[in-house]
Amino acid sequence: MKKFFKIMLWIIVILIFLGTFVYLFNNSRQKEVTYEQVAPRRIDIERTTVLTGKIEPRDEIEIKPQISGIIAEVNVEPGDEVREGDVIARIKVIPDESTLSNAQNRVNVAELDLEEKRLAYERTQALYEKKFESREKFEQDQTAYQRALQELDAARDQLSIVKDGVSNTNAQQSNTLVRATITGLVLEVPIKVGSSVIQANTMNDGTTIAKIADMNDLLFIGKIDETEVGLLAENMNMSISVGALPDESLKARIEKIAPIATEENGANTFELKAAIDNPGDMKLRAGYSANATVILNSVTGVVAVPESVVEFAGDSTFVYICDCGEKVSYTRVPVELGLSDGVNVEVRSDNITEDTKLRGNEIK
């Protein structure tokens, strides 16, 4: 029985040894490698770059009050269209006590002065009519009386402005009426009825009543890397795609490229502005994220191959031409390359034509 187990053990060992030998022998044999065959094609190639940015109106105006006070009325809300001169808000004036007192005192003084000048004028007029006073004196008192009338009107107008913010002589142009200074779309109304507002002065910028922009004059504002900025120029065309409008495409033209770079995340970029050709029927909004595609260079009807079939060795490039006889073989030949779009590359060498077969990727 023991002899039987010994024989079986030796048989198992021998089988394991033979299996290992066969496995190693098969793996050591060189496998035949086959490749895809690629034919050059005559195509158009464009080298493009994509810029990320956003849509912004060229002119965005902040409407600020000409007087300080409390918002009594708001006539617009974001999204409304307004025309230049439209009243967008009304301000209730809260007068300064000192200024109000001075204006009231001016009215009182003007009234007393007017009464004095009136009495003097009427007395002189009566004497002049009886030939007891000279014409010169009569005209002097008449002029003084008229000036006193004008001074009282001015004092009362000043009191009205200080008290109510409204001029008696030109109520339509009252500082209490906040008007749109351009025709456009209301983007933002950061105030509401009851809000306090102050006018702009040397100490502060003043309260913004509304932001208005002409949405028919828009810009694409984006960034381009320093490695590609030299390939762009003013008046170059670009295609704009807006993330919020995936089915739409806009045309634009480069207007300005910043002369100085800004550093972002360790890379130097240049700001670019392009005027958008808005067809008018597209509802664009300020702040939309967008991408701009610019054609940097292009060639048409050139012989091209996939970049994957090209071998790069230092400054030299090679392809493998197929000798597709009974036994397939490949010959390594140098080639001159032209423009590339990242997928296909132009081949300028005369030995590569549309009839040439090239070695492609290995078939697994």
Short mmCIF file of N, CA, C and O in Angstrom, two decimals, residues 162-216:
data_model
loop_
_atom_site.label_atom_id
_atom_site.label_comp_id
_atom_site.label_asym_id
_atom_site.label_seq_id
_atom_site.Cartn_x
_atom_site.Cartn_y
_atom_site.Cartn_z
N VAL A 162 -35.52 122.17 -0.19
CA VAL A 162 -34.97 121.63 1.06
C VAL A 162 -36.00 120.76 1.77
O VAL A 162 -35.67 119.70 2.31
N LYS A 163 -37.25 121.19 1.75
CA LYS A 163 -38.29 120.50 2.50
C LYS A 163 -38.82 119.27 1.77
O LYS A 163 -38.99 118.20 2.38
N ASP A 164 -39.08 119.43 0.46
CA ASP A 164 -39.70 118.34 -0.29
C ASP A 164 -38.85 117.80 -1.43
O ASP A 164 -39.21 116.80 -2.05
N GLY A 165 -37.73 118.47 -1.73
CA GLY A 165 -36.90 118.04 -2.84
C GLY A 165 -37.47 118.39 -4.19
O GLY A 165 -37.01 117.89 -5.21
N VAL A 166 -38.48 119.25 -4.25
CA VAL A 166 -39.16 119.61 -5.49
C VAL A 166 -39.08 121.10 -5.70
O VAL A 166 -39.40 121.89 -4.80
N SER A 167 -38.65 121.49 -6.90
CA SER A 167 -38.61 122.89 -7.25
C SER A 167 -39.98 123.34 -7.73
O SER A 167 -40.62 122.66 -8.54
N ASN A 168 -40.43 124.51 -7.25
CA ASN A 168 -41.73 125.03 -7.69
C ASN A 168 -41.74 125.42 -9.15
O ASN A 168 -42.78 125.39 -9.81
N THR A 169 -40.58 125.80 -9.67
CA THR A 169 -40.50 126.27 -11.05
C THR A 169 -40.28 125.16 -12.05
O THR A 169 -40.52 125.33 -13.24
N ASN A 170 -39.78 123.98 -11.61
CA ASN A 170 -39.48 122.89 -12.55
C ASN A 170 -39.70 121.56 -11.85
O ASN A 170 -38.77 120.80 -11.60
N ALA A 171 -40.97 121.28 -11.55
CA ALA A 171 -41.29 120.05 -10.80
C ALA A 171 -40.98 118.80 -11.60
O ALA A 171 -40.69 117.75 -11.03
N GLN A 172 -41.02 118.88 -12.93
CA GLN A 172 -40.78 117.69 -13.75
C GLN A 172 -39.33 117.22 -13.65
O GLN A 172 -39.03 116.06 -13.86
N GLN A 173 -38.40 118.15 -13.37
CA GLN A 173 -36.99 117.80 -13.25
C GLN A 173 -36.56 117.69 -11.80
O GLN A 173 -35.40 117.87 -11.47
N SER A 174 -37.48 117.37 -10.95
CA SER A 174 -37.20 117.28 -9.52
C SER A 174 -36.15 116.22 -9.24
O SER A 174 -36.12 115.16 -9.85
N ASN A 175 -35.26 116.54 -8.27
CA ASN A 175 -34.24 115.58 -7.86
C ASN A 175 -34.85 114.37 -7.15
O ASN A 175 -34.17 113.36 -6.96
N THR A 176 -36.10 114.49 -6.73
CA THR A 176 -36.73 113.35 -6.05
C THR A 176 -37.13 112.26 -7.03
O THR A 176 -37.42 111.14 -6.62
N LEU A 177 -37.15 112.57 -8.32
CA LEU A 177 -37.50 111.59 -9.35
C LEU A 177 -36.21 111.01 -9.92
O LEU A 177 -35.42 111.71 -10.55
N VAL A 178 -36.00 109.72 -9.68
CA VAL A 178 -34.80 109.05 -10.18
C VAL A 178 -35.13 108.47 -11.55
O VAL A 178 -36.04 107.65 -11.69
N ARG A 179 -34.38 108.91 -12.57
CA ARG A 179 -34.69 108.52 -13.95
C ARG A 179 -33.60 107.65 -14.54
O ARG A 179 -32.43 107.73 -14.16
N ALA A 180 -34.00 106.81 -15.51
CA ALA A 180 -33.03 105.99 -16.24
C ALA A 180 -32.20 106.89 -17.14
O ALA A 180 -32.73 107.76 -17.82
N THR A 181 -30.90 106.67 -17.14
CA THR A 181 -30.00 107.49 -17.96
C THR A 181 -29.70 106.86 -19.32
O THR A 181 -29.11 107.52 -20.18
N ILE A 182 -30.08 105.59 -19.52
CA ILE A 182 -29.91 104.92 -20.81
C ILE A 182 -31.14 104.06 -21.08
O ILE A 182 -31.92 103.77 -20.17
N THR A 183 -31.29 103.66 -22.32
CA THR A 183 -32.33 102.69 -22.69
C THR A 183 -31.75 101.29 -22.57
O THR A 183 -30.67 101.02 -23.10
N GLY A 184 -32.45 100.41 -21.87
CA GLY A 184 -31.92 99.06 -21.71
C GLY A 184 -32.76 98.21 -20.79
O GLY A 184 -33.94 98.49 -20.54
N LEU A 185 -32.12 97.17 -20.26
CA LEU A 185 -32.78 96.20 -19.38
C LEU A 185 -32.34 96.42 -17.94
O LEU A 185 -31.16 96.60 -17.67
N VAL A 186 -33.30 96.40 -17.04
CA VAL A 186 -32.98 96.53 -15.62
C VAL A 186 -32.41 95.19 -15.12
O VAL A 186 -33.08 94.17 -15.16
N LEU A 187 -31.16 95.22 -14.70
CA LEU A 187 -30.50 94.00 -14.23
C LEU A 187 -30.72 93.76 -12.73
O LEU A 187 -30.87 92.62 -12.30
N GLU A 188 -30.74 94.84 -11.98
CA GLU A 188 -30.80 94.69 -10.52
C GLU A 188 -31.43 95.93 -9.90
O GLU A 188 -31.20 97.06 -10.37
N VAL A 189 -32.24 95.71 -8.87
CA VAL A 189 -32.81 96.81 -8.08
C VAL A 189 -32.51 96.49 -6.61
O VAL A 189 -33.28 95.79 -5.94
N PRO A 190 -31.38 96.97 -6.10
CA PRO A 190 -30.96 96.56 -4.75
C PRO A 190 -31.65 97.30 -3.61
O PRO A 190 -31.30 97.08 -2.45
N ILE A 191 -32.61 98.17 -3.92
CA ILE A 191 -33.32 98.91 -2.87
C ILE A 191 -34.80 98.55 -2.90
O ILE A 191 -35.28 97.91 -3.84
N LYS A 192 -35.52 98.96 -1.87
CA LYS A 192 -36.96 98.77 -1.82
C LYS A 192 -37.58 99.96 -1.10
O LYS A 192 -36.87 100.79 -0.52
N VAL A 193 -38.89 100.06 -1.16
CA VAL A 193 -39.58 101.18 -0.53
C VAL A 193 -39.24 101.21 0.96
O VAL A 193 -39.31 100.18 1.65
N GLY A 194 -38.85 102.38 1.44
CA GLY A 194 -38.46 102.54 2.83
C GLY A 194 -36.97 102.55 3.05
O GLY A 194 -36.50 102.91 4.13
N SER A 195 -36.19 102.16 2.01
CA SER A 195 -34.74 102.15 2.15
C SER A 195 -34.19 103.57 2.17
O SER A 195 -34.68 104.45 1.46
N SER A 196 -33.19 103.79 2.99
CA SER A 196 -32.50 105.08 3.02
C SER A 196 -31.47 105.12 1.90
O SER A 196 -30.77 104.13 1.66
N VAL A 197 -31.36 106.25 1.23
CA VAL A 197 -30.38 106.41 0.16
C VAL A 197 -29.64 107.72 0.37
O VAL A 197 -30.15 108.67 0.95
N ILE A 198 -28.39 107.74 -0.09
CA ILE A 198 -27.58 108.95 0.00
C ILE A 198 -27.00 109.26 -1.37
O ILE A 198 -26.74 108.36 -2.17
N GLN A 199 -26.80 110.53 -1.63
CA GLN A 199 -26.24 110.93 -2.91
C GLN A 199 -24.73 110.75 -2.90
O GLN A 199 -24.09 110.69 -1.85
N ALA A 200 -24.15 110.64 -4.10
CA ALA A 200 -22.71 110.49 -4.22
C ALA A 200 -22.01 111.80 -3.86
O ALA A 200 -22.48 112.88 -4.21
N ASN A 201 -20.89 111.68 -3.16
CA ASN A 201 -20.08 112.85 -2.84
C ASN A 201 -18.63 112.40 -2.70
O ASN A 201 -18.29 111.25 -3.01
N THR A 202 -17.78 113.30 -2.25
CA THR A 202 -16.36 112.97 -2.14
C THR A 202 -16.07 111.92 -1.07
O THR A 202 -15.00 111.31 -1.08
N MET A 203 -17.03 111.69 -0.16
CA MET A 203 -16.80 110.76 0.94
C MET A 203 -17.30 109.35 0.63
O MET A 203 -16.82 108.38 1.21
N ASN A 204 -18.28 109.21 -0.27
CA ASN A 204 -18.81 107.88 -0.58
C ASN A 204 -19.34 107.86 -2.01
O ASN A 204 -19.49 108.91 -2.65
N ASP A 205 -19.61 106.65 -2.50
CA ASP A 205 -20.06 106.48 -3.89
C ASP A 205 -21.56 106.66 -4.06
O ASP A 205 -22.05 106.65 -5.20
N GLY A 206 -22.29 106.80 -2.99
CA GLY A 206 -23.73 106.94 -3.09
C GLY A 206 -24.43 105.59 -3.19
O GLY A 206 -23.80 104.56 -3.45
N THR A 207 -25.74 105.60 -2.98
CA THR A 207 -26.53 104.37 -3.01
C THR A 207 -26.96 104.06 -4.44
O THR A 207 -27.43 104.94 -5.16
N THR A 208 -26.81 102.80 -4.83
CA THR A 208 -27.25 102.38 -6.16
C THR A 208 -28.75 102.09 -6.12
O THR A 208 -29.21 101.26 -5.34
N ILE A 209 -29.49 102.80 -6.96
CA ILE A 209 -30.94 102.59 -7.06
C ILE A 209 -31.24 101.41 -7.98
O ILE A 209 -32.09 100.57 -7.69
N ALA A 210 -30.54 101.31 -9.11
CA ALA A 210 -30.76 100.23 -10.07
C ALA A 210 -29.54 100.11 -10.97
O ALA A 210 -28.75 101.06 -11.11
N LYS A 211 -29.39 98.93 -11.57
CA LYS A 211 -28.37 98.70 -12.59
C LYS A 211 -29.08 98.43 -13.91
O LYS A 211 -29.94 97.56 -13.98
N ILE A 212 -28.68 99.17 -14.93
CA ILE A 212 -29.31 99.07 -16.25
C ILE A 212 -28.23 98.82 -17.29
O ILE A 212 -27.14 99.40 -17.22
N ALA A 213 -28.53 97.94 -18.25
CA ALA A 213 -27.56 97.63 -19.31
C ALA A 213 -28.27 97.50 -20.64
O ALA A 213 -29.43 97.07 -20.70
N ASP A 214 -27.55 97.84 -21.70
CA ASP A 214 -28.04 97.63 -23.06
C ASP A 214 -27.69 96.20 -23.47
O ASP A 214 -26.54 95.90 -23.79
N MET A 215 -28.69 95.31 -23.47
CA MET A 215 -28.44 93.89 -23.74
C MET A 215 -28.35 93.59 -25.24
O MET A 215 -28.21 92.44 -25.63
N ASN A 216 -28.42 94.63 -26.07
CA ASN A 216 -28.19 94.45 -27.50
C ASN A 216 -26.73 94.69 -27.87
O ASN A 216 -26.36 94.54 -29.04
#
